Amino acid sequence: MISLPTTEQILLDCSREMIETVAPAVSDPAVKLCVEMMENVLRNAATRCAHEIAWMTDETEVMLAFAADVASTCSTPDLSAAINAAGEGRRRSLELAEVAREYSLAGEALSCAIEAAFDGSNDVFLRQAVAILESRNTREQEIKGDWAMIGRG
Amino acid sequence: MRDIGSTMEGLRTFLARHEPERRPVVLECRPLTGGYSRVMNCATIRWRDGTEQELVLRSDPPPDEIVYRTDRNIEWNVLRALTTAATIPMPPAYYYDDGSYLGTPTIVLGRCGGPSLQSATTDASADLDDLAGKVADTLSTIHRTDLALLDGALEAPTDWGDYLSGLIDEWARAEKAHPESVPVLRYLSAWLDAHRPAPMAMVLVHGDFQASNLLVEDGLQTIDWEFAHIGDPREDLGWFSLYSASTGAPNLYGRDPEGFLERYRLRTGASAEEVNQSTVAYFSVISATRVYLSILASAAAMAEGKAQGVMLTYSLNACALGNINWLSTCQALEGAL
């Protein structure tokens, strides 16, 4: 396959073309708004495609490790089931769909671990959970970029 | 999106049926931008007596492009009841077409020509203290609405605790129904349940009370009632505080939260235990349920090939923004509630 320019570079170039070439030629305000949104979405997609496999595989391991820690102290039936499902659902390749499926199963294990930590009022685990969620949110912000509500008002 | 020519012809036929004696002529119809959820057009009508009137058409987008799933029929019933009651400054609602004439459910309203409050606040000469006071007054007017005036247009919850539980559970329920896990929602649901504020009497809640849904004309006119419901008044306060901090425009709540809330308490009789910066922050999370979960449901529909449109993928960024804001809010409120 042709790997260069990267998908990120291609999408960013499309985004630039949208704003420099397409947007100035559009006069209909509704269509102009649509073009501006597309430019933004292309930038979101560029950042996402450059990192998503690495980010999801990293986070999967962190989430599963945390879920296992919580389970060793204050397990619940939901948490055990979620950890088992994540164990049985490990990815067989780095195909995006496989990685995303595994990531989602790990996310469910994290969710169940959070609920178990709340049930047990375990502040140590809850602080760890918040740190994991903050890390996830930071990456979402990186994808979001300098998004603002275009055309609102 | 329906073409303007079809909309004009549909509107002419629709108005002629409702106002046969006034012999309406549709002179012009143009799209309005500024809102995200509905398709908006502005039509100029000339009536038999020669007067001209601008009407706003508020319509559902095509089904596969709907991001915010609300019911026009319910919204129409609310608008009709509020127009009749005439207690809240707002553009009057005149007609409702279930889609027979205009191709999609459409509410026809009067036009308010004033700028949005969001635009007005960016004017260098704007008196922000005055505008903030008007916002607090407008919200207190909405919340003091006699629910009997709604004439059954909205379902009335009977118990505050059950109502709040329903809102909290909605986060976790929606997350479980979503095609991918979103752990932050499960955290929020558990956190909100563990930190409940003092209860309050249920009132008419606008549901999307923010500066772009307030028009500056004869005070403030409130528009876009699609998320209206009967609930906790702090939902509107919370949403206003959250939204005001997110737009980049001058923050009419954040510049003096205590002054804003004091004025609101004076107008409504709410206590400081019920309405304070911490309870408003708590409800800034709760109040986002409807908008956030609408986007999430549309994202799920897109993942299943049942929805499309750049508005949807663009709006996903609002979810990312919400995720980080709400988690921060919960952390900041630890110990305060």
Tab-separated table of C-alpha atoms in Angstrom:
chain	number	residue	atom	x	y	z
A	1	MET	CA	0.000	0.000	0.000
A	2	ILE	CA	0.995	3.621	-0.380
A	3	SER	CA	1.645	4.842	3.154
A	4	LEU	CA	2.988	8.328	2.452
A	5	PRO	CA	1.641	10.900	2.664
A	6	THR	CA	-0.019	9.526	5.765
A	7	THR	CA	-3.785	9.444	6.113
A	8	GLU	CA	-3.463	12.255	8.621
A	9	GLN	CA	-1.614	14.407	6.082
A	10	ILE	CA	-4.169	13.639	3.358
A	11	LEU	CA	-7.107	14.575	5.562
A	12	LEU	CA	-5.443	17.749	6.772
A	13	ASP	CA	-4.849	18.725	3.166
A	14	CYS	CA	-8.519	18.104	2.351
A	15	SER	CA	-9.390	20.225	5.364
A	16	ARG	CA	-7.187	23.056	4.119
A	17	GLU	CA	-8.752	22.830	0.661
A	18	MET	CA	-12.202	23.062	2.224
A	19	ILE	CA	-11.433	26.293	4.000
A	20	GLU	CA	-9.218	27.920	1.353
A	21	THR	CA	-10.989	26.871	-1.844
A	22	VAL	CA	-14.512	25.616	-1.179
A	23	ALA	CA	-15.717	27.888	1.620
A	24	PRO	CA	-14.980	31.205	-0.159
A	25	ALA	CA	-16.953	30.026	-3.193
A	26	VAL	CA	-20.084	29.248	-1.177
A	27	SER	CA	-22.684	31.951	-0.573
A	28	ASP	CA	-25.620	29.967	0.838
A	29	PRO	CA	-25.285	30.405	4.632
A	30	ALA	CA	-26.562	26.897	5.425
A	31	VAL	CA	-24.133	25.277	2.969
A	32	LYS	CA	-21.296	27.494	4.195
A	33	LEU	CA	-21.952	26.280	7.726
A	34	CYS	CA	-21.882	22.700	6.458
A	35	VAL	CA	-18.515	23.276	4.765
A	36	GLU	CA	-17.042	24.788	7.928
A	37	MET	CA	-18.223	21.798	9.925
A	38	MET	CA	-16.744	19.405	7.375
A	39	GLU	CA	-13.404	21.171	7.648
A	40	ASN	CA	-13.518	20.691	11.400
A	41	VAL	CA	-14.550	17.031	11.151
A	42	LEU	CA	-11.701	16.349	8.716
A	43	ARG	CA	-9.231	17.722	11.257
A	44	ASN	CA	-10.820	15.548	13.962
A	45	ALA	CA	-10.528	12.492	11.728
A	46	ALA	CA	-6.897	13.293	10.867
A	47	THR	CA	-5.814	13.327	14.505
A	48	ARG	CA	-7.908	10.290	15.309
A	49	CYS	CA	-6.633	8.097	12.504
A	50	ALA	CA	-3.005	8.960	13.298
A	51	HIS	CA	-3.263	7.698	16.870
A	52	GLU	CA	-6.377	5.652	17.532
A	53	ILE	CA	-4.892	2.153	17.329
A	54	ALA	CA	-1.969	3.046	19.605
A	55	TRP	CA	-4.177	4.916	22.054
A	56	MET	CA	-6.808	2.214	22.277
A	57	THR	CA	-4.305	-0.616	22.748
A	58	ASP	CA	-2.496	1.380	25.459
A	59	GLU	CA	-5.683	2.255	27.302
A	60	THR	CA	-7.018	-1.298	27.040
A	61	GLU	CA	-4.127	-2.634	29.099
A	62	VAL	CA	-4.502	0.114	31.717
A	63	MET	CA	-8.257	-0.436	32.046
A	64	LEU	CA	-7.952	-4.212	32.353
A	65	ALA	CA	-5.176	-3.924	34.943
A	66	PHE	CA	-7.296	-1.567	37.026
A	67	ALA	CA	-10.370	-3.799	36.735
A	68	ALA	CA	-8.294	-6.766	37.914
A	69	ASP	CA	-7.018	-4.758	40.908
A	70	VAL	CA	-10.528	-3.773	41.937
A	71	ALA	CA	-11.789	-7.315	41.450
A	72	SER	CA	-9.123	-8.632	43.798
A	73	THR	CA	-10.485	-6.384	46.587
A	74	CYS	CA	-14.192	-5.775	46.029
A	75	SER	CA	-15.484	-7.835	43.142
A	76	THR	CA	-19.077	-7.915	41.986
A	77	PRO	CA	-20.795	-10.366	39.636
A	78	ASP	CA	-20.932	-7.684	36.909
A	79	LEU	CA	-17.228	-6.946	37.269
A	80	SER	CA	-16.266	-10.626	37.107
A	81	ALA	CA	-18.425	-11.110	34.022
A	82	ALA	CA	-16.958	-8.029	32.332
A	83	ILE	CA	-13.377	-9.131	33.034
A	84	ASN	CA	-14.136	-12.603	31.676
A	85	ALA	CA	-15.750	-11.149	28.563
A	86	ALA	CA	-12.743	-8.897	27.984
A	87	GLY	CA	-10.387	-11.861	28.440
A	88	GLU	CA	-12.283	-13.958	25.945
A	89	GLY	CA	-12.580	-11.074	23.511
A	90	ARG	CA	-8.915	-10.191	23.081
A	91	ARG	CA	-8.105	-8.993	19.581
A	92	ARG	CA	-6.614	-11.328	17.013
A	93	SER	CA	-5.096	-8.567	14.899
A	94	LEU	CA	-4.514	-4.835	14.718
A	95	GLU	CA	-7.451	-4.374	12.356
A	96	LEU	CA	-9.255	-1.269	13.587
A	97	ALA	CA	-12.557	-3.063	14.185
A	98	GLU	CA	-10.796	-5.700	16.307
A	99	VAL	CA	-8.962	-3.091	18.349
A	100	ALA	CA	-12.149	-1.063	18.869
A	101	ARG	CA	-14.082	-4.160	19.979
A	102	GLU	CA	-11.405	-5.092	22.499
A	103	TYR	CA	-11.259	-1.486	23.705
A	104	SER	CA	-14.991	-1.441	24.295
A	105	LEU	CA	-14.898	-4.681	26.293
A	106	ALA	CA	-12.093	-3.251	28.437
A	107	GLY	CA	-14.164	-0.090	28.873
A	108	GLU	CA	-17.040	-2.155	30.205
A	109	ALA	CA	-14.669	-3.804	32.684
A	110	LEU	CA	-13.529	-0.346	33.786
A	111	SER	CA	-17.141	0.814	34.167
A	112	CYS	CA	-18.016	-2.192	36.318
A	113	ALA	CA	-14.861	-1.634	38.392
A	114	ILE	CA	-15.869	1.999	38.966
A	115	GLU	CA	-19.306	0.925	40.125
A	116	ALA	CA	-17.777	-1.657	42.445
A	117	ALA	CA	-15.460	1.024	43.863
A	118	PHE	CA	-18.443	3.323	44.477
A	119	ASP	CA	-20.380	0.484	46.106
A	120	GLY	CA	-17.432	-0.166	48.385
A	121	SER	CA	-16.718	3.560	48.945
A	122	ASN	CA	-13.108	2.810	48.044
A	123	ASP	CA	-11.537	6.258	47.607
A	124	VAL	CA	-8.162	4.917	46.503
A	125	PHE	CA	-9.696	3.035	43.598
A	126	LEU	CA	-11.963	5.972	42.761
A	127	ARG	CA	-8.967	8.303	42.525
A	128	GLN	CA	-7.242	5.827	40.219
A	129	ALA	CA	-10.384	5.567	38.110
A	130	VAL	CA	-10.573	9.335	37.742
A	131	ALA	CA	-6.939	9.396	36.583
A	132	ILE	CA	-7.724	6.800	33.904
A	133	LEU	CA	-10.785	8.742	32.771
A	134	GLU	CA	-8.818	11.988	32.696
A	135	SER	CA	-6.215	10.389	30.487
A	136	ARG	CA	-8.956	9.212	28.136
A	137	ASN	CA	-10.529	12.674	28.153
A	138	THR	CA	-7.186	14.289	27.343
A	139	ARG	CA	-6.973	12.232	24.162
A	140	GLU	CA	-10.552	13.117	23.262
A	141	GLN	CA	-9.575	16.772	23.625
A	142	GLU	CA	-6.617	16.241	21.311
A	143	ILE	CA	-8.989	14.848	18.668
A	144	LYS	CA	-11.463	17.668	19.268
A	145	GLY	CA	-8.780	20.309	18.720
A	146	ASP	CA	-9.916	23.932	18.749
A	147	TRP	CA	-13.558	23.074	18.161
A	148	ALA	CA	-16.124	25.794	18.760
A	149	MET	CA	-19.839	25.931	18.070
A	150	ILE	CA	-19.744	27.237	14.502
A	151	GLY	CA	-22.770	29.245	13.413
A	152	ARG	CA	-24.443	29.121	16.822
A	153	GLY	CA	-25.902	32.351	17.992
B	1	MET	CA	-33.594	19.150	2.869
B	2	ARG	CA	-36.806	20.280	1.125
B	3	ASP	CA	-36.302	22.920	-1.564
B	4	ILE	CA	-37.526	26.448	-0.899
B	5	GLY	CA	-40.006	26.375	-3.806
B	6	SER	CA	-41.798	23.337	-2.361
B	7	THR	CA	-41.790	24.909	1.092
B	8	MET	CA	-43.332	28.121	-0.237
B	9	GLU	CA	-46.047	26.262	-2.113
B	10	GLY	CA	-46.759	24.022	0.876
B	11	LEU	CA	-46.950	27.035	3.169
B	12	ARG	CA	-49.300	28.889	0.817
B	13	THR	CA	-51.698	25.945	0.721
B	14	PHE	CA	-51.401	25.431	4.480
B	15	LEU	CA	-52.083	29.087	5.343
B	16	ALA	CA	-54.926	29.319	2.836
B	17	ARG	CA	-56.604	26.420	4.621
B	18	HIS	CA	-56.157	28.002	8.062
B	19	GLU	CA	-56.806	31.610	7.086
B	20	PRO	CA	-59.024	31.477	3.987
B	21	GLU	CA	-60.488	34.943	4.588
B	22	ARG	CA	-57.059	36.557	4.797
B	23	ARG	CA	-55.921	35.245	1.391
B	24	PRO	CA	-52.250	34.777	2.176
B	25	VAL	CA	-49.538	35.237	-0.438
B	26	VAL	CA	-46.064	33.874	0.329
B	27	LEU	CA	-43.678	36.517	-0.963
B	28	GLU	CA	-40.377	35.025	0.087
B	29	CYS	CA	-38.868	32.197	2.086
B	30	ARG	CA	-35.255	31.937	3.185
B	31	PRO	CA	-33.304	29.622	5.472
B	32	LEU	CA	-32.321	30.796	8.950
B	33	THR	CA	-29.051	29.649	10.463
B	34	GLY	CA	-28.001	29.768	14.074
B	35	GLY	CA	-29.676	26.653	15.462
B	36	TYR	CA	-28.411	23.091	15.313
B	37	SER	CA	-31.411	20.928	15.918
B	38	ARG	CA	-34.205	21.922	13.550
B	39	VAL	CA	-34.524	23.230	10.008
B	40	MET	CA	-35.541	26.873	10.227
B	41	ASN	CA	-36.945	29.101	7.501
B	42	CYS	CA	-38.323	32.608	7.547
B	43	ALA	CA	-41.251	33.374	5.239
B	44	THR	CA	-42.729	36.757	4.394
B	45	ILE	CA	-46.518	36.692	4.004
B	46	ARG	CA	-48.789	39.341	2.536
B	47	TRP	CA	-52.365	39.197	3.790
B	48	ARG	CA	-55.504	40.388	2.078
B	49	ASP	CA	-55.452	43.772	3.855
B	50	GLY	CA	-51.998	44.482	2.424
B	51	THR	CA	-50.084	43.954	5.658
B	52	GLU	CA	-46.938	41.876	5.547
B	53	GLN	CA	-45.795	39.523	8.276
B	54	GLU	CA	-42.690	37.422	8.792
B	55	LEU	CA	-43.285	33.875	10.016
B	56	VAL	CA	-40.700	31.373	11.233
B	57	LEU	CA	-41.065	27.742	10.149
B	58	ARG	CA	-39.506	25.348	12.638
B	59	SER	CA	-39.312	21.915	11.045
B	60	ASP	CA	-37.861	18.480	11.614
B	61	PRO	CA	-34.842	17.623	9.448
B	62	PRO	CA	-35.001	14.454	7.322
B	63	PRO	CA	-35.255	11.437	9.688
B	64	ASP	CA	-31.730	10.145	8.996
B	65	GLU	CA	-30.190	13.563	9.734
B	66	ILE	CA	-31.860	14.210	13.083
B	67	VAL	CA	-29.283	14.666	15.845
B	68	TYR	CA	-31.609	15.853	18.619
B	69	ARG	CA	-34.669	13.623	18.856
B	70	THR	CA	-37.591	15.601	20.190
B	71	ASP	CA	-41.293	15.610	19.365
B	72	ARG	CA	-42.704	18.587	17.427
B	73	ASN	CA	-46.226	17.714	18.501
B	74	ILE	CA	-45.296	18.001	22.189
B	75	GLU	CA	-43.370	21.200	21.512
B	76	TRP	CA	-46.398	22.606	19.687
B	77	ASN	CA	-48.691	21.789	22.615
B	78	VAL	CA	-46.293	23.554	24.986
B	79	LEU	CA	-45.934	26.584	22.720
B	80	ARG	CA	-49.675	26.842	22.199
B	81	ALA	CA	-50.316	26.699	25.940
B	82	LEU	CA	-47.607	29.287	26.676
B	83	THR	CA	-48.793	31.557	23.854
B	84	THR	CA	-52.299	31.461	25.314
B	85	ALA	CA	-51.038	32.065	28.847
B	86	ALA	CA	-48.903	35.021	27.680
B	87	THR	CA	-46.871	35.076	30.890
B	88	ILE	CA	-43.457	34.432	29.314
B	89	PRO	CA	-42.074	36.813	26.659
B	90	MET	CA	-41.683	34.670	23.533
B	91	PRO	CA	-42.616	34.723	19.845
B	92	PRO	CA	-46.241	33.554	19.529
B	93	ALA	CA	-46.921	30.101	18.101
B	94	TYR	CA	-49.636	30.261	15.435
B	95	TYR	CA	-49.981	26.985	13.589
B	96	TYR	CA	-48.810	23.388	13.458
B	97	ASP	CA	-48.526	21.186	10.388
B	98	ASP	CA	-48.011	17.489	11.033
B	99	GLY	CA	-46.164	17.252	7.714
B	100	SER	CA	-49.223	17.031	5.470
B	101	TYR	CA	-48.480	20.348	3.781
B	102	LEU	CA	-44.839	21.115	4.469
B	103	GLY	CA	-43.462	17.607	4.130
B	104	THR	CA	-42.214	17.397	7.709
B	105	PRO	CA	-43.710	18.322	11.104
B	106	THR	CA	-43.500	22.113	11.299
B	107	ILE	CA	-44.409	24.747	13.864
B	108	VAL	CA	-45.194	28.206	12.498
B	109	LEU	CA	-44.302	31.072	14.814
B	110	GLY	CA	-44.099	34.804	14.836
B	111	ARG	CA	-40.683	36.305	14.068
B	112	CYS	CA	-38.693	38.135	16.667
B	113	GLY	CA	-36.196	40.343	14.884
B	114	GLY	CA	-33.844	41.034	17.779
B	115	PRO	CA	-30.328	39.618	17.970
B	116	SER	CA	-29.597	36.599	20.120
B	117	LEU	CA	-28.331	37.331	23.596
B	118	GLN	CA	-25.117	35.575	22.612
B	119	SER	CA	-24.575	38.095	19.816
B	120	ALA	CA	-25.645	40.985	22.020
B	121	THR	CA	-23.066	40.175	24.671
B	122	THR	CA	-20.246	40.525	22.158
B	123	ASP	CA	-21.267	44.119	21.412
B	124	ALA	CA	-18.661	46.343	23.068
B	125	SER	CA	-21.361	48.682	24.386
B	126	ALA	CA	-23.436	45.888	25.970
B	127	ASP	CA	-24.316	46.363	29.631
B	128	LEU	CA	-23.458	42.857	30.800
B	129	ASP	CA	-24.736	43.407	34.349
B	130	ASP	CA	-28.093	44.483	32.999
B	131	LEU	CA	-28.260	41.528	30.611
B	132	ALA	CA	-27.298	39.082	33.365
B	133	GLY	CA	-30.082	40.490	35.540
B	134	LYS	CA	-32.573	40.098	32.701
B	135	VAL	CA	-31.518	36.472	32.251
B	136	ALA	CA	-32.094	35.746	35.949
B	137	ASP	CA	-35.472	37.484	35.751
B	138	THR	CA	-36.485	35.615	32.588
B	139	LEU	CA	-35.568	32.286	34.102
B	140	SER	CA	-37.452	33.053	37.300
B	141	THR	CA	-40.511	33.976	35.193
B	142	ILE	CA	-40.351	30.643	33.381
B	143	HIS	CA	-39.945	28.747	36.637
B	144	ARG	CA	-42.870	30.540	38.284
B	145	THR	CA	-45.238	29.415	35.511
B	146	ASP	CA	-48.459	27.969	36.880
B	147	LEU	CA	-48.274	24.357	35.673
B	148	ALA	CA	-52.048	24.299	35.274
B	149	LEU	CA	-51.593	26.712	32.351
B	150	LEU	CA	-49.776	24.001	30.434
B	151	ASP	CA	-53.072	22.186	30.106
B	152	GLY	CA	-51.485	18.747	30.289
B	153	ALA	CA	-49.005	19.421	27.488
B	154	LEU	CA	-46.201	17.936	29.573
B	155	GLU	CA	-46.044	14.905	31.818
B	156	ALA	CA	-45.680	15.953	35.462
B	157	PRO	CA	-43.424	13.819	37.676
B	158	THR	CA	-44.881	13.356	41.139
B	159	ASP	CA	-41.812	12.717	43.280
B	160	TRP	CA	-38.554	14.712	43.137
B	161	GLY	CA	-36.402	11.803	44.355
B	162	ASP	CA	-37.785	9.437	41.743
B	163	TYR	CA	-37.417	12.104	39.100
B	164	LEU	CA	-33.762	12.694	39.954
B	165	SER	CA	-33.121	8.955	40.045
B	166	GLY	CA	-34.584	8.731	36.557
B	167	LEU	CA	-32.232	11.430	35.262
B	168	ILE	CA	-29.215	9.820	36.903
B	169	ASP	CA	-30.122	6.345	35.686
B	170	GLU	CA	-30.520	7.697	32.188
B	171	TRP	CA	-26.745	8.154	31.927
B	172	ALA	CA	-26.024	4.546	32.804
B	173	ARG	CA	-28.966	3.182	30.794
B	174	ALA	CA	-27.929	5.066	27.671
B	175	GLU	CA	-24.331	3.960	28.095
B	176	LYS	CA	-25.328	0.319	28.380
B	177	ALA	CA	-27.469	0.593	25.245
B	178	HIS	CA	-24.664	2.296	23.290
B	179	PRO	CA	-22.646	0.114	20.889
B	180	GLU	CA	-19.360	0.988	22.630
B	181	SER	CA	-18.563	1.491	26.295
B	182	VAL	CA	-18.272	5.062	27.615
B	183	PRO	CA	-16.924	4.590	31.160
B	184	VAL	CA	-17.107	8.275	32.070
B	185	LEU	CA	-20.893	8.093	31.889
B	186	ARG	CA	-21.000	5.213	34.329
B	187	TYR	CA	-18.700	7.165	36.646
B	188	LEU	CA	-20.940	10.230	36.419
B	189	SER	CA	-24.057	8.203	37.088
B	190	ALA	CA	-22.553	6.642	40.229
B	191	TRP	CA	-21.104	9.966	41.387
B	192	LEU	CA	-24.353	11.898	40.913
B	193	ASP	CA	-26.259	9.258	42.831
B	194	ALA	CA	-23.797	9.463	45.731
B	195	HIS	CA	-23.942	13.288	45.990
B	196	ARG	CA	-27.625	14.255	45.762
B	197	PRO	CA	-28.500	17.879	46.629
B	198	ALA	CA	-31.512	19.154	48.570
B	199	PRO	CA	-34.831	18.586	46.792
B	200	MET	CA	-36.897	21.353	45.182
B	201	ALA	CA	-40.437	21.802	43.925
B	202	MET	CA	-40.900	20.820	40.310
B	203	VAL	CA	-41.431	23.595	37.771
B	204	LEU	CA	-41.604	24.234	34.043
B	205	VAL	CA	-38.027	23.724	32.802
B	206	HIS	CA	-37.031	25.146	29.414
B	207	GLY	CA	-34.427	22.443	28.915
B	208	ASP	CA	-32.069	24.369	26.601
B	209	PHE	CA	-31.883	27.705	28.364
B	210	GLN	CA	-28.818	29.442	26.962
B	211	ALA	CA	-27.839	32.689	25.327
B	212	SER	CA	-28.520	31.688	21.727
B	213	ASN	CA	-32.092	30.744	22.690
B	214	LEU	CA	-32.772	34.214	24.104
B	215	LEU	CA	-33.510	37.074	21.719
B	216	VAL	CA	-33.035	40.669	22.794
B	217	GLU	CA	-36.277	42.481	21.993
B	218	ASP	CA	-38.593	44.054	24.578
B	219	GLY	CA	-36.471	42.439	27.275
B	220	LEU	CA	-35.601	38.838	26.457
B	221	GLN	CA	-37.719	36.553	24.287
B	222	THR	CA	-37.261	32.848	24.937
B	223	ILE	CA	-37.250	30.513	21.929
B	224	ASP	CA	-36.607	26.828	21.117
B	225	TRP	CA	-38.759	24.977	23.629
B	226	GLU	CA	-38.182	21.485	22.242
B	227	PHE	CA	-36.588	20.182	25.452
B	228	ALA	CA	-39.217	21.735	27.746
B	229	HIS	CA	-40.383	19.505	30.562
B	230	ILE	CA	-41.468	19.607	34.163
B	231	GLY	CA	-38.500	19.061	36.415
B	232	ASP	CA	-35.994	20.631	38.782
B	233	PRO	CA	-35.417	24.373	38.186
B	234	ARG	CA	-31.685	23.943	38.725
B	235	GLU	CA	-31.517	22.034	35.445
B	236	ASP	CA	-31.920	25.355	33.595
B	237	LEU	CA	-29.518	27.146	35.924
B	238	GLY	CA	-26.945	24.395	35.508
B	239	TRP	CA	-27.275	24.285	31.735
B	240	PHE	CA	-27.039	28.069	31.497
B	241	SER	CA	-23.893	28.091	33.626
B	242	LEU	CA	-22.320	25.283	31.600
B	243	TYR	CA	-23.231	26.703	28.229
B	244	SER	CA	-22.181	30.232	29.158
B	245	ALA	CA	-18.711	28.972	30.008
B	246	SER	CA	-18.391	27.083	26.715
B	247	THR	CA	-19.134	29.579	23.959
B	248	GLY	CA	-16.276	32.045	24.238
B	249	ALA	CA	-18.794	34.910	24.516
B	250	PRO	CA	-18.931	36.957	27.763
B	251	ASN	CA	-20.164	34.660	30.528
B	252	LEU	CA	-23.279	36.209	32.057
B	253	TYR	CA	-23.374	33.639	34.848
B	254	GLY	CA	-19.672	33.219	35.520
B	255	ARG	CA	-18.898	36.937	35.890
B	256	ASP	CA	-20.856	37.071	39.168
B	257	PRO	CA	-22.456	33.718	40.013
B	258	GLU	CA	-23.496	34.745	43.503
B	259	GLY	CA	-25.139	37.947	42.274
B	260	PHE	CA	-26.955	36.027	39.561
B	261	LEU	CA	-28.223	33.398	41.989
B	262	GLU	CA	-29.180	35.953	44.634
B	263	ARG	CA	-31.364	37.738	42.119
B	264	TYR	CA	-32.903	34.430	41.024
B	265	ARG	CA	-33.585	33.444	44.648
B	266	LEU	CA	-35.232	36.791	45.345
B	267	ARG	CA	-37.547	36.420	42.341
B	268	THR	CA	-38.489	32.806	43.004
B	269	GLY	CA	-38.297	32.442	46.776
B	270	ALA	CA	-35.780	29.606	46.474
B	271	SER	CA	-33.498	29.155	49.484
B	272	ALA	CA	-29.706	29.371	49.481
B	273	GLU	CA	-29.568	25.730	50.483
B	274	GLU	CA	-31.518	24.804	47.375
B	275	VAL	CA	-29.936	27.192	44.874
B	276	ASN	CA	-26.237	27.877	45.302
B	277	GLN	CA	-23.118	27.550	43.204
B	278	SER	CA	-22.576	23.929	44.201
B	279	THR	CA	-26.111	22.746	43.425
B	280	VAL	CA	-26.027	24.649	40.134
B	281	ALA	CA	-22.707	22.975	39.278
B	282	TYR	CA	-24.236	19.586	40.157
B	283	PHE	CA	-27.110	20.278	37.793
B	284	SER	CA	-24.749	21.467	35.083
B	285	VAL	CA	-23.949	17.777	34.739
B	286	ILE	CA	-27.509	16.478	35.123
B	287	SER	CA	-28.956	19.055	32.744
B	288	ALA	CA	-26.814	17.896	29.856
B	289	THR	CA	-28.494	14.499	29.774
B	290	ARG	CA	-30.984	15.248	27.040
B	291	VAL	CA	-28.596	16.963	24.640
B	292	TYR	CA	-25.654	14.631	25.261
B	293	LEU	CA	-27.696	11.456	25.038
B	294	SER	CA	-29.401	12.671	21.866
B	295	ILE	CA	-25.999	13.045	20.252
B	296	LEU	CA	-24.923	9.673	21.586
B	297	ALA	CA	-28.038	7.979	20.203
B	298	SER	CA	-27.456	9.577	16.822
B	299	ALA	CA	-23.831	8.429	16.874
B	300	ALA	CA	-25.047	4.893	17.532
B	301	ALA	CA	-27.479	5.189	14.634
B	302	MET	CA	-24.653	6.345	12.374
B	303	ALA	CA	-22.478	3.431	13.490
B	304	GLU	CA	-25.333	1.136	12.493
B	305	GLY	CA	-25.726	2.859	9.116
B	306	LYS	CA	-29.065	4.400	10.054
B	307	ALA	CA	-28.062	8.060	10.281
B	308	GLN	CA	-25.878	10.478	8.383
B	309	GLY	CA	-24.865	14.113	8.231
B	310	VAL	CA	-21.889	16.225	9.150
B	311	MET	CA	-23.858	17.897	11.959
B	312	LEU	CA	-23.774	14.613	13.816
B	313	THR	CA	-20.049	13.942	13.571
B	314	TYR	CA	-19.376	17.598	14.268
B	315	SER	CA	-21.548	17.459	17.403
B	316	LEU	CA	-19.574	14.514	18.785
B	317	ASN	CA	-16.997	17.107	19.793
B	318	ALA	CA	-19.543	18.500	22.247
B	319	CYS	CA	-19.585	15.087	23.936
B	320	ALA	CA	-15.801	15.183	24.280
B	321	LEU	CA	-16.066	18.658	25.772
B	322	GLY	CA	-18.781	17.461	28.135
B	323	ASN	CA	-16.756	14.463	29.266
B	324	ILE	CA	-13.874	16.603	30.460
B	325	ASN	CA	-16.056	19.375	31.932
B	326	TRP	CA	-18.300	17.076	33.922
B	327	LEU	CA	-15.504	15.007	35.339
B	328	SER	CA	-13.784	18.232	36.432
B	329	THR	CA	-17.037	19.473	37.952
B	330	CYS	CA	-17.476	16.292	39.983
B	331	GLN	CA	-13.915	16.568	41.265
B	332	ALA	CA	-14.407	20.217	42.195
B	333	LEU	CA	-17.611	19.419	44.075
B	334	GLU	CA	-16.132	16.610	46.155
B	335	GLY	CA	-16.737	17.664	49.738
B	336	ALA	CA	-19.123	20.491	48.822
B	337	LEU	CA	-22.158	18.243	48.414
